[in-house]
């Protein structure tokens, strides 16, 4: 018995000494600098442990039993006693994510040799992509607000909701320029202009990560690291087809596409960058050392880490065919500057063998691992344990978050036409309204949403019904599907229109989502028309929707067209058939409420187009900051009945231009003053003007400043956006703008 006690005491002392010894390791000492901690930890790691930091696993591989508890054996099966660089958050309920996060975090801290936690990455584009979190308007709608403060507020909420479930990194924002509306991911972009995208993107990152003065060194509690994507020029693919080559040169990259990414690095301290799947100048970006090292690291001094787009390293040999196998793909990607392979190990599973064969150096591995560890220390992962909040549900989807989603939707909607001021509608003059169209009674949140179920949002029909109450009779007819070609229900829609005083016609598209299974996808029988991989060669309303519009127009009833969509449409004829057009984009969970409040004048529309609407697909590309030669030389635009030049049968001008948007009030600009002597050394120029609300309603105006270099050494745009700000102006109130 005595011997047993002595042995037990010896084991306890040994265990105590072992634990104390680990706690004294410099990398576990928060009083040391991050670089000291990284260096100490790196020196303690084996080659295998280092390579583990360059790979990713999925939380979805961990199993939850019928009692809602984690299957501990599945943890061993997934991790096998080893740490990992990153973890992928699955698209499931927030409660389940939190359960998995807690179990994984505890395992990595206590059941691995060095206790290195993982960076848990989640999709957070317009809401934490988890059931139970708030769903905000899609990014193109956020861009249409021209309100960076809203972008920052939204990302603050998303960071709070995502961090509560254990997430550390957001795979957002997109800093791509939406220059080709055929491209399916236009809806994920903030707009076409580099300055607008930069302003929205920087605000988005600061909201997620925190004040840029702080985030140089650390991420505050309740914040997440951001991932700027898709580096770079991914959104201008040849023929508008996703993953196609970007036909751009270095000057175009530097003038347009680098700008938002560079500012994300230098102004907002973005912690991670994700390359695009595509190629630039013949070299896929995941193998492009000039972009990922020479530009990103050496020119911009980016200290964070580069994470691959999902399965993109494998595309080097399986899609682009620039490497013969996964080993060669790993060599090219690591040498270019890709630090982590996502979402699972494919090519980087060969790294150990490649080091042993002398094809990859130890220093290359150490460089990549250092970048990953540096972010982990900045995130504070070594110094804080994640525990699932007991009141998680109460901290999600709060009323203030819902109110913010509604405000964003209201500010995102763009009034494109208002013939004879038919809007706002006057309930006192209407006995009945027909609400017609395939998107009238369906929520559309856009891609990278958790669901399309009406239970999680307000449809236009629901919003109008709730707003008018018993004051106006609402008649509803779907009319047709989004993409199917049946016209069987046209007669019901026409009859509904004829029996009503006015028609609200809700047309548009639907986007792919990457969950939906089990969430009652209301659009499961419809073909997706937008989102990642859903590019189009024509841009009219999908299916027979144009025919439905013509049929309703033939009734002679006043028509208010509401568009629920993720990209510009080529609809010059359709616009002429209706009395008003409201572009609502994919407006988030409060979309129907926002539409109704705008239609009836409780909210004055203030959105401005973040992207140009072309007249036809033949006009593409078309954008505001084109070069002087971009609209032709002859200036003799033609018509079908009167052919001309530049375009024989059309004008090169857009249907609706970037920055355009109507209001229920009017604004007057005057007293423009330019002060060239503000700072002669820096070449700064101060521009001032007065803006006055001359109408009868309060409203918000987006003051936009464009410049043109009249004489330049290289060609420059005819108008380049350099400043903007959104102001609330009541009647007769002036506002100075600098």
mmCIF file of N, CA and C in Angstrom, residues 161-277:
data_model
loop_
_atom_site.group_PDB
_atom_site.id
_atom_site.type_symbol
_atom_site.label_atom_id
_atom_site.label_comp_id
_atom_site.label_asym_id
_atom_site.label_seq_id
_atom_site.Cartn_x
_atom_site.Cartn_y
_atom_site.Cartn_z
ATOM 1 N N UNK A 161 -22.166 37.495 -33.853
ATOM 2 C CA UNK A 161 -22.926 36.246 -33.949
ATOM 3 C C UNK A 161 -22.013 35.063 -34.259
ATOM 4 N N UNK A 162 -21.029 35.266 -35.161
ATOM 5 C CA UNK A 162 -20.137 34.171 -35.537
ATOM 6 C C UNK A 162 -19.190 33.806 -34.395
ATOM 7 N N UNK A 163 -18.677 34.807 -33.691
ATOM 8 C CA UNK A 163 -17.744 34.516 -32.597
ATOM 9 C C UNK A 163 -18.430 33.767 -31.465
ATOM 10 N N UNK A 164 -19.707 34.004 -31.272
ATOM 11 C CA UNK A 164 -20.448 33.294 -30.226
ATOM 12 C C UNK A 164 -20.496 31.792 -30.480
ATOM 13 N N UNK A 165 -20.401 31.390 -31.739
ATOM 14 C CA UNK A 165 -20.443 29.963 -32.075
ATOM 15 C C UNK A 165 -19.050 29.352 -32.177
ATOM 16 N N UNK A 166 -18.020 30.149 -31.920
ATOM 17 C CA UNK A 166 -16.666 29.611 -31.921
ATOM 18 C C UNK A 166 -15.842 29.921 -33.149
ATOM 19 N N UNK A 167 -16.367 30.713 -34.066
ATOM 20 C CA UNK A 167 -15.628 31.031 -35.287
ATOM 21 C C UNK A 167 -14.580 32.110 -35.026
ATOM 22 N N UNK A 168 -13.483 32.034 -35.772
ATOM 23 C CA UNK A 168 -12.374 32.970 -35.614
ATOM 24 C C UNK A 168 -12.106 33.792 -36.863
ATOM 25 N N UNK A 169 -12.551 33.306 -38.007
ATOM 26 C CA UNK A 169 -12.219 33.960 -39.271
ATOM 27 C C UNK A 169 -13.422 33.950 -40.198
ATOM 28 N N UNK A 170 -13.636 35.075 -40.865
ATOM 29 C CA UNK A 170 -14.702 35.200 -41.853
ATOM 30 C C UNK A 170 -14.101 35.088 -43.246
ATOM 31 N N UNK A 171 -14.689 34.242 -44.065
ATOM 32 C CA UNK A 171 -14.246 34.125 -45.454
ATOM 33 C C UNK A 171 -14.944 35.211 -46.270
ATOM 34 N N UNK A 172 -14.618 36.441 -45.968
ATOM 35 C CA UNK A 172 -15.214 37.626 -46.578
ATOM 36 C C UNK A 172 -14.346 38.807 -46.159
ATOM 37 N N UNK A 173 -14.420 39.935 -46.885
ATOM 38 C CA UNK A 173 -15.365 40.266 -47.964
ATOM 39 C C UNK A 173 -14.783 40.014 -49.356
ATOM 40 N N UNK A 174 -15.673 40.059 -50.369
ATOM 41 C CA UNK A 174 -15.237 40.088 -51.750
ATOM 42 C C UNK A 174 -14.822 41.513 -52.091
ATOM 43 N N UNK A 175 -13.618 41.653 -52.586
ATOM 44 C CA UNK A 175 -13.103 42.955 -52.993
ATOM 45 C C UNK A 175 -12.981 43.035 -54.510
ATOM 46 N N UNK A 176 -13.688 42.133 -55.197
ATOM 47 C CA UNK A 176 -13.699 42.102 -56.660
ATOM 48 C C UNK A 176 -14.536 43.243 -57.221
ATOM 49 N N UNK A 177 -14.213 43.665 -58.436
ATOM 50 C CA UNK A 177 -14.984 44.695 -59.128
ATOM 51 C C UNK A 177 -16.005 44.027 -60.044
ATOM 52 N N UNK A 178 -17.268 44.400 -59.893
ATOM 53 C CA UNK A 178 -18.347 43.811 -60.695
ATOM 54 C C UNK A 178 -18.430 44.526 -62.040
ATOM 55 N N UNK A 179 -17.642 44.069 -62.994
ATOM 56 C CA UNK A 179 -17.540 44.764 -64.282
ATOM 57 C C UNK A 179 -18.241 44.026 -65.416
ATOM 58 N N UNK A 180 -18.766 42.832 -65.144
ATOM 59 C CA UNK A 180 -19.435 42.058 -66.196
ATOM 60 C C UNK A 180 -20.661 41.379 -65.599
ATOM 61 N N UNK A 181 -21.862 41.893 -65.870
ATOM 62 C CA UNK A 181 -23.068 41.339 -65.232
ATOM 63 C C UNK A 181 -23.425 39.930 -65.686
ATOM 64 N N UNK A 182 -22.772 39.415 -66.721
ATOM 65 C CA UNK A 182 -23.003 38.015 -67.098
ATOM 66 C C UNK A 182 -22.457 37.065 -66.039
ATOM 67 N N UNK A 183 -21.442 37.495 -65.347
ATOM 68 C CA UNK A 183 -20.743 36.719 -64.322
ATOM 69 C C UNK A 183 -21.673 36.498 -63.130
ATOM 70 N N UNK A 184 -21.839 35.250 -62.713
ATOM 71 C CA UNK A 184 -22.845 34.915 -61.707
ATOM 72 C C UNK A 184 -22.597 35.463 -60.334
ATOM 73 N N UNK A 185 -21.341 35.792 -60.027
ATOM 74 C CA UNK A 185 -21.024 36.236 -58.672
ATOM 75 C C UNK A 185 -21.048 37.762 -58.538
ATOM 76 N N UNK A 186 -21.611 38.443 -59.522
ATOM 77 C CA UNK A 186 -21.789 39.896 -59.412
ATOM 78 C C UNK A 186 -22.510 40.241 -58.117
ATOM 79 N N UNK A 187 -23.483 39.435 -57.744
ATOM 80 C CA UNK A 187 -24.271 39.721 -56.542
ATOM 81 C C UNK A 187 -23.426 39.741 -55.273
ATOM 82 N N UNK A 188 -22.274 39.068 -55.294
ATOM 83 C CA UNK A 188 -21.410 39.022 -54.118
ATOM 84 C C UNK A 188 -20.467 40.220 -54.033
ATOM 85 N N UNK A 189 -20.468 41.053 -55.066
ATOM 86 C CA UNK A 189 -19.556 42.199 -55.116
ATOM 87 C C UNK A 189 -20.260 43.458 -54.616
ATOM 88 N N UNK A 190 -19.474 44.433 -54.172
ATOM 89 C CA UNK A 190 -20.032 45.710 -53.740
ATOM 90 C C UNK A 190 -20.342 46.634 -54.915
ATOM 91 N N UNK A 191 -19.724 46.420 -56.064
ATOM 92 C CA UNK A 191 -19.995 47.275 -57.203
ATOM 93 C C UNK A 191 -18.877 47.238 -58.224
ATOM 94 N N UNK A 192 -18.988 48.113 -59.210
ATOM 95 C CA UNK A 192 -18.061 48.110 -60.344
ATOM 96 C C UNK A 192 -16.861 49.017 -60.151
ATOM 97 N N UNK A 193 -16.952 49.966 -59.233
ATOM 98 C CA UNK A 193 -15.952 51.020 -59.136
ATOM 99 C C UNK A 193 -14.934 50.735 -58.041
ATOM 100 N N UNK A 194 -13.632 50.913 -58.314
ATOM 101 C CA UNK A 194 -12.612 50.595 -57.309
ATOM 102 C C UNK A 194 -12.722 51.427 -56.036
ATOM 103 N N UNK A 195 -13.118 52.696 -56.154
ATOM 104 C CA UNK A 195 -13.210 53.526 -54.956
ATOM 105 C C UNK A 195 -14.402 53.117 -54.098
ATOM 106 N N UNK A 196 -15.544 52.865 -54.707
ATOM 107 C CA UNK A 196 -16.716 52.413 -53.953
ATOM 108 C C UNK A 196 -16.425 51.086 -53.269
ATOM 109 N N UNK A 197 -15.832 50.151 -53.993
ATOM 110 C CA UNK A 197 -15.520 48.838 -53.419
ATOM 111 C C UNK A 197 -14.524 48.976 -52.273
ATOM 112 N N UNK A 198 -13.545 49.835 -52.454
ATOM 113 C CA UNK A 198 -12.561 50.057 -51.393
ATOM 114 C C UNK A 198 -13.223 50.607 -50.137
ATOM 115 N N UNK A 199 -14.080 51.621 -50.289
ATOM 116 C CA UNK A 199 -14.721 52.232 -49.125
ATOM 117 C C UNK A 199 -15.607 51.230 -48.386
ATOM 118 N N UNK A 200 -16.391 50.467 -49.138
ATOM 119 C CA UNK A 200 -17.267 49.484 -48.502
ATOM 120 C C UNK A 200 -16.454 48.346 -47.896
ATOM 121 N N UNK A 201 -15.420 47.911 -48.619
ATOM 122 C CA UNK A 201 -14.607 46.794 -48.153
ATOM 123 C C UNK A 201 -13.826 47.119 -46.895
ATOM 124 N N UNK A 202 -13.208 48.283 -46.846
ATOM 125 C CA UNK A 202 -12.438 48.682 -45.666
ATOM 126 C C UNK A 202 -13.366 48.801 -44.454
ATOM 127 N N UNK A 203 -14.540 49.405 -44.643
ATOM 128 C CA UNK A 203 -15.501 49.524 -43.544
ATOM 129 C C UNK A 203 -15.950 48.148 -43.056
ATOM 130 N N UNK A 204 -16.197 47.241 -44.001
ATOM 131 C CA UNK A 204 -16.604 45.871 -43.685
ATOM 132 C C UNK A 204 -15.539 45.195 -42.824
ATOM 133 N N UNK A 205 -14.276 45.319 -43.216
ATOM 134 C CA UNK A 205 -13.182 44.663 -42.491
ATOM 135 C C UNK A 205 -13.016 45.258 -41.103
ATOM 136 N N UNK A 206 -13.077 46.578 -40.998
ATOM 137 C CA UNK A 206 -12.923 47.223 -39.688
ATOM 138 C C UNK A 206 -14.061 46.812 -38.751
ATOM 139 N N UNK A 207 -15.270 46.695 -39.285
ATOM 140 C CA UNK A 207 -16.378 46.228 -38.457
ATOM 141 C C UNK A 207 -16.149 44.817 -37.947
ATOM 142 N N UNK A 208 -15.604 43.963 -38.778
ATOM 143 C CA UNK A 208 -15.358 42.570 -38.398
ATOM 144 C C UNK A 208 -14.169 42.443 -37.457
ATOM 145 N N UNK A 209 -13.052 43.095 -37.806
ATOM 146 C CA UNK A 209 -11.807 42.879 -37.075
ATOM 147 C C UNK A 209 -11.614 43.840 -35.903
ATOM 148 N N UNK A 210 -12.135 45.074 -36.054
ATOM 149 C CA UNK A 210 -11.921 46.091 -35.049
ATOM 150 C C UNK A 210 -11.112 47.248 -35.605
ATOM 151 N N UNK A 211 -10.929 48.259 -34.781
ATOM 152 C CA UNK A 211 -10.195 49.461 -35.155
ATOM 153 C C UNK A 211 -8.819 49.096 -35.702
ATOM 154 N N UNK A 212 -8.472 49.673 -36.861
ATOM 155 C CA UNK A 212 -7.210 49.326 -37.515
ATOM 156 C C UNK A 212 -5.991 49.704 -36.673
ATOM 157 N N UNK A 213 -6.142 50.631 -35.727
ATOM 158 C CA UNK A 213 -5.034 50.969 -34.834
ATOM 159 C C UNK A 213 -4.726 49.815 -33.884
ATOM 160 N N UNK A 214 -5.748 49.026 -33.605
ATOM 161 C CA UNK A 214 -5.595 47.897 -32.681
ATOM 162 C C UNK A 214 -5.191 46.632 -33.417
ATOM 163 N N UNK A 215 -5.794 46.410 -34.575
ATOM 164 C CA UNK A 215 -5.651 45.120 -35.247
ATOM 165 C C UNK A 215 -4.287 44.893 -35.883
ATOM 166 N N UNK A 216 -3.431 45.882 -35.850
ATOM 167 C CA UNK A 216 -2.055 45.620 -36.267
ATOM 168 C C UNK A 216 -1.414 44.585 -35.353
ATOM 169 N N UNK A 217 -1.878 44.550 -34.114
ATOM 170 C CA UNK A 217 -1.278 43.667 -33.117
ATOM 171 C C UNK A 217 -2.203 42.558 -32.638
ATOM 172 N N UNK A 218 -3.514 42.819 -32.624
ATOM 173 C CA UNK A 218 -4.419 41.823 -32.058
ATOM 174 C C UNK A 218 -5.848 42.069 -32.521
ATOM 175 N N UNK A 219 -6.674 41.048 -32.346
ATOM 176 C CA UNK A 219 -8.108 41.123 -32.642
ATOM 177 C C UNK A 219 -8.864 41.149 -31.319
ATOM 178 N N UNK A 220 -9.705 42.157 -31.081
ATOM 179 C CA UNK A 220 -10.448 42.221 -29.819
ATOM 180 C C UNK A 220 -11.453 41.076 -29.673
ATOM 181 N N UNK A 221 -11.890 40.842 -28.467
ATOM 182 C CA UNK A 221 -12.910 39.836 -28.189
ATOM 183 C C UNK A 221 -14.196 40.168 -28.947
ATOM 184 N N UNK A 222 -14.834 39.142 -29.485
ATOM 185 C CA UNK A 222 -16.066 39.342 -30.239
ATOM 186 C C UNK A 222 -15.839 39.735 -31.682
ATOM 187 N N UNK A 223 -14.577 39.744 -32.113
ATOM 188 C CA UNK A 223 -14.239 40.083 -33.493
ATOM 189 C C UNK A 223 -13.656 38.867 -34.202
ATOM 190 N N UNK A 224 -13.627 38.933 -35.532
ATOM 191 C CA UNK A 224 -13.070 37.866 -36.351
ATOM 192 C C UNK A 224 -12.054 38.427 -37.330
ATOM 193 N N UNK A 225 -11.105 37.602 -37.717
ATOM 194 C CA UNK A 225 -10.212 37.956 -38.809
ATOM 195 C C UNK A 225 -10.990 37.909 -40.120
ATOM 196 N N UNK A 226 -10.633 38.764 -41.055
ATOM 197 C CA UNK A 226 -11.283 38.781 -42.363
ATOM 198 C C UNK A 226 -10.382 38.182 -43.434
ATOM 199 N N UNK A 227 -11.016 37.778 -44.538
ATOM 200 C CA UNK A 227 -10.316 37.215 -45.688
ATOM 201 C C UNK A 227 -10.693 38.005 -46.922
ATOM 202 N N UNK A 228 -9.763 38.756 -47.467
ATOM 203 C CA UNK A 228 -10.028 39.489 -48.695
ATOM 204 C C UNK A 228 -9.951 38.558 -49.892
ATOM 205 N N UNK A 229 -10.989 38.552 -50.699
ATOM 206 C CA UNK A 229 -11.015 37.663 -51.852
ATOM 207 C C UNK A 229 -11.784 38.322 -53.002
ATOM 208 N N UNK A 230 -11.570 37.873 -54.236
ATOM 209 C CA UNK A 230 -10.668 36.811 -54.681
ATOM 210 C C UNK A 230 -9.524 37.464 -55.434
ATOM 211 N N UNK A 231 -8.353 37.383 -54.890
ATOM 212 C CA UNK A 231 -7.185 38.069 -55.402
ATOM 213 C C UNK A 231 -6.718 37.400 -56.702
ATOM 214 N N UNK A 232 -6.708 38.090 -57.822
ATOM 215 C CA UNK A 232 -7.182 39.433 -58.109
ATOM 216 C C UNK A 232 -7.696 39.428 -59.547
ATOM 217 N N UNK A 233 -8.669 40.313 -59.862
ATOM 218 C CA UNK A 233 -9.322 40.401 -61.184
ATOM 219 C C UNK A 233 -10.134 39.148 -61.502
ATOM 220 N N UNK A 234 -10.559 38.441 -60.475
ATOM 221 C CA UNK A 234 -11.362 37.223 -60.654
ATOM 222 C C UNK A 234 -12.720 37.516 -61.291
ATOM 223 N N UNK A 235 -13.235 38.714 -61.067
ATOM 224 C CA UNK A 235 -14.605 39.042 -61.459
ATOM 225 C C UNK A 235 -14.731 39.570 -62.885
ATOM 226 N N UNK A 236 -13.659 39.523 -63.657
ATOM 227 C CA UNK A 236 -13.733 39.958 -65.063
ATOM 228 C C UNK A 236 -13.305 38.805 -65.969
ATOM 229 N N UNK A 237 -13.959 37.653 -65.838
ATOM 230 C CA UNK A 237 -13.547 36.495 -66.632
ATOM 231 C C UNK A 237 -13.930 36.649 -68.101
ATOM 232 N N UNK A 238 -13.158 36.044 -68.951
ATOM 233 C CA UNK A 238 -13.445 36.059 -70.385
ATOM 234 C C UNK A 238 -14.843 35.497 -70.628
ATOM 235 N N UNK A 239 -15.657 36.244 -71.392
ATOM 236 C CA UNK A 239 -17.036 35.862 -71.736
ATOM 237 C C UNK A 239 -17.952 35.790 -70.516
ATOM 238 N N UNK A 240 -17.502 36.309 -69.373
ATOM 239 C CA UNK A 240 -18.337 36.314 -68.181
ATOM 240 C C UNK A 240 -18.490 34.972 -67.512
ATOM 241 N N UNK A 241 -17.658 33.997 -67.870
ATOM 242 C CA UNK A 241 -17.791 32.636 -67.349
ATOM 243 C C UNK A 241 -16.882 32.440 -66.143
ATOM 244 N N UNK A 242 -17.454 31.995 -65.045
ATOM 245 C CA UNK A 242 -16.704 31.799 -63.806
ATOM 246 C C UNK A 242 -15.477 30.921 -64.032
ATOM 247 N N UNK A 243 -14.339 31.346 -63.465
ATOM 248 C CA UNK A 243 -13.049 30.670 -63.531
ATOM 249 C C UNK A 243 -12.312 30.872 -64.853
ATOM 250 N N UNK A 244 -12.922 31.572 -65.811
ATOM 251 C CA UNK A 244 -12.260 31.806 -67.093
ATOM 252 C C UNK A 244 -11.101 32.787 -66.911
ATOM 253 N N UNK A 245 -10.172 32.830 -67.858
ATOM 254 C CA UNK A 245 -9.018 33.725 -67.731
ATOM 255 C C UNK A 245 -9.434 35.189 -67.610
ATOM 256 N N UNK A 246 -8.670 35.934 -66.818
ATOM 257 C CA UNK A 246 -8.841 37.382 -66.738
ATOM 258 C C UNK A 246 -7.849 38.009 -67.720
ATOM 259 N N UNK A 247 -8.382 38.651 -68.739
ATOM 260 C CA UNK A 247 -7.538 39.216 -69.795
ATOM 261 C C UNK A 247 -7.172 40.654 -69.425
ATOM 262 N N UNK A 248 -6.279 40.796 -68.474
ATOM 263 C CA UNK A 248 -5.874 42.110 -67.984
ATOM 264 C C UNK A 248 -4.358 42.177 -67.934
ATOM 265 N N UNK A 249 -3.842 43.375 -68.151
ATOM 266 C CA UNK A 249 -2.419 43.606 -68.046
ATOM 267 C C UNK A 249 -2.064 44.269 -66.728
ATOM 268 N N UNK A 250 -0.778 44.503 -66.524
ATOM 269 C CA UNK A 250 -0.324 45.055 -65.249
ATOM 270 C C UNK A 250 -0.884 46.449 -65.002
ATOM 271 N N UNK A 251 -0.971 47.278 -66.049
ATOM 272 C CA UNK A 251 -1.487 48.632 -65.843
ATOM 273 C C UNK A 251 -2.941 48.591 -65.359
ATOM 274 N N UNK A 252 -3.749 47.740 -65.983
ATOM 275 C CA UNK A 252 -5.146 47.614 -65.568
ATOM 276 C C UNK A 252 -5.247 47.067 -64.151
ATOM 277 N N UNK A 253 -4.398 46.112 -63.818
ATOM 278 C CA UNK A 253 -4.389 45.587 -62.456
ATOM 279 C C UNK A 253 -4.087 46.698 -61.457
ATOM 280 N N UNK A 254 -3.083 47.491 -61.761
ATOM 281 C CA UNK A 254 -2.672 48.528 -60.819
ATOM 282 C C UNK A 254 -3.678 49.675 -60.762
ATOM 283 N N UNK A 255 -4.277 50.023 -61.884
ATOM 284 C CA UNK A 255 -5.227 51.139 -61.898
ATOM 285 C C UNK A 255 -6.564 50.773 -61.285
ATOM 286 N N UNK A 256 -6.989 49.517 -61.432
ATOM 287 C CA UNK A 256 -8.332 49.128 -61.023
ATOM 288 C C UNK A 256 -8.354 48.058 -59.931
ATOM 289 N N UNK A 257 -7.833 46.898 -60.234
ATOM 290 C CA UNK A 257 -8.108 45.719 -59.419
ATOM 291 C C UNK A 257 -7.254 45.613 -58.162
ATOM 292 N N UNK A 258 -6.053 46.167 -58.161
ATOM 293 C CA UNK A 258 -5.228 46.127 -56.954
ATOM 294 C C UNK A 258 -5.763 47.037 -55.852
ATOM 295 N N UNK A 259 -6.419 48.115 -56.239
ATOM 296 C CA UNK A 259 -6.710 49.213 -55.315
ATOM 297 C C UNK A 259 -7.426 48.764 -54.047
ATOM 298 N N UNK A 260 -8.529 48.051 -54.186
ATOM 299 C CA UNK A 260 -9.306 47.661 -53.001
ATOM 300 C C UNK A 260 -8.533 46.676 -52.136
ATOM 301 N N UNK A 261 -7.781 45.776 -52.746
ATOM 302 C CA UNK A 261 -6.995 44.821 -51.964
ATOM 303 C C UNK A 261 -5.852 45.509 -51.242
ATOM 304 N N UNK A 262 -5.174 46.418 -51.925
ATOM 305 C CA UNK A 262 -4.064 47.123 -51.296
ATOM 306 C C UNK A 262 -4.536 47.926 -50.086
ATOM 307 N N UNK A 263 -5.665 48.605 -50.227
ATOM 308 C CA UNK A 263 -6.190 49.384 -49.112
ATOM 309 C C UNK A 263 -6.686 48.479 -47.987
ATOM 310 N N UNK A 264 -7.195 47.301 -48.327
ATOM 311 C CA UNK A 264 -7.603 46.349 -47.297
ATOM 312 C C UNK A 264 -6.400 45.927 -46.459
ATOM 313 N N UNK A 265 -5.243 45.803 -47.113
ATOM 314 C CA UNK A 265 -4.016 45.429 -46.412
ATOM 315 C C UNK A 265 -3.460 46.601 -45.619
ATOM 316 N N UNK A 266 -3.339 47.766 -46.266
ATOM 317 C CA UNK A 266 -2.619 48.893 -45.656
ATOM 318 C C UNK A 266 -3.485 49.755 -44.747
ATOM 319 N N UNK A 267 -4.796 49.808 -44.977
ATOM 320 C CA UNK A 267 -5.670 50.637 -44.153
ATOM 321 C C UNK A 267 -6.466 49.841 -43.128
ATOM 322 N N UNK A 268 -6.855 48.621 -43.488
ATOM 323 C CA UNK A 268 -7.740 47.848 -42.606
ATOM 324 C C UNK A 268 -7.049 46.662 -41.949
ATOM 325 N N UNK A 269 -5.797 46.376 -42.338
ATOM 326 C CA UNK A 269 -5.034 45.256 -41.750
ATOM 327 C C UNK A 269 -5.736 43.914 -41.932
ATOM 328 N N UNK A 270 -6.281 43.668 -43.104
ATOM 329 C CA UNK A 270 -6.943 42.382 -43.337
ATOM 330 C C UNK A 270 -5.962 41.258 -43.012
ATOM 331 N N UNK A 271 -6.439 40.217 -42.328
ATOM 332 C CA UNK A 271 -5.557 39.175 -41.792
ATOM 333 C C UNK A 271 -5.273 38.042 -42.771
ATOM 334 N N UNK A 272 -6.131 37.901 -43.788
ATOM 335 C CA UNK A 272 -5.956 36.775 -44.702
ATOM 336 C C UNK A 272 -6.362 37.191 -46.105
ATOM 337 N N UNK A 273 -5.766 36.537 -47.084
ATOM 338 C CA UNK A 273 -6.102 36.772 -48.490
ATOM 339 C C UNK A 273 -6.375 35.423 -49.146
ATOM 340 N N UNK A 274 -7.409 35.392 -49.977
ATOM 341 C CA UNK A 274 -7.734 34.183 -50.742
ATOM 342 C C UNK A 274 -7.569 34.476 -52.234
ATOM 343 N N UNK A 275 -6.716 33.729 -52.918
ATOM 344 C CA UNK A 275 -6.579 33.919 -54.372
ATOM 345 C C UNK A 275 -7.805 33.396 -55.114
ATOM 346 N N UNK A 276 -7.966 33.858 -56.364
ATOM 347 C CA UNK A 276 -9.041 33.368 -57.209
ATOM 348 C C UNK A 276 -8.661 32.073 -57.903
ATOM 349 N N UNK A 277 -9.670 31.390 -58.416
ATOM 350 C CA UNK A 277 -9.450 30.141 -59.145
ATOM 351 C C UNK A 277 -8.812 30.367 -60.519
#
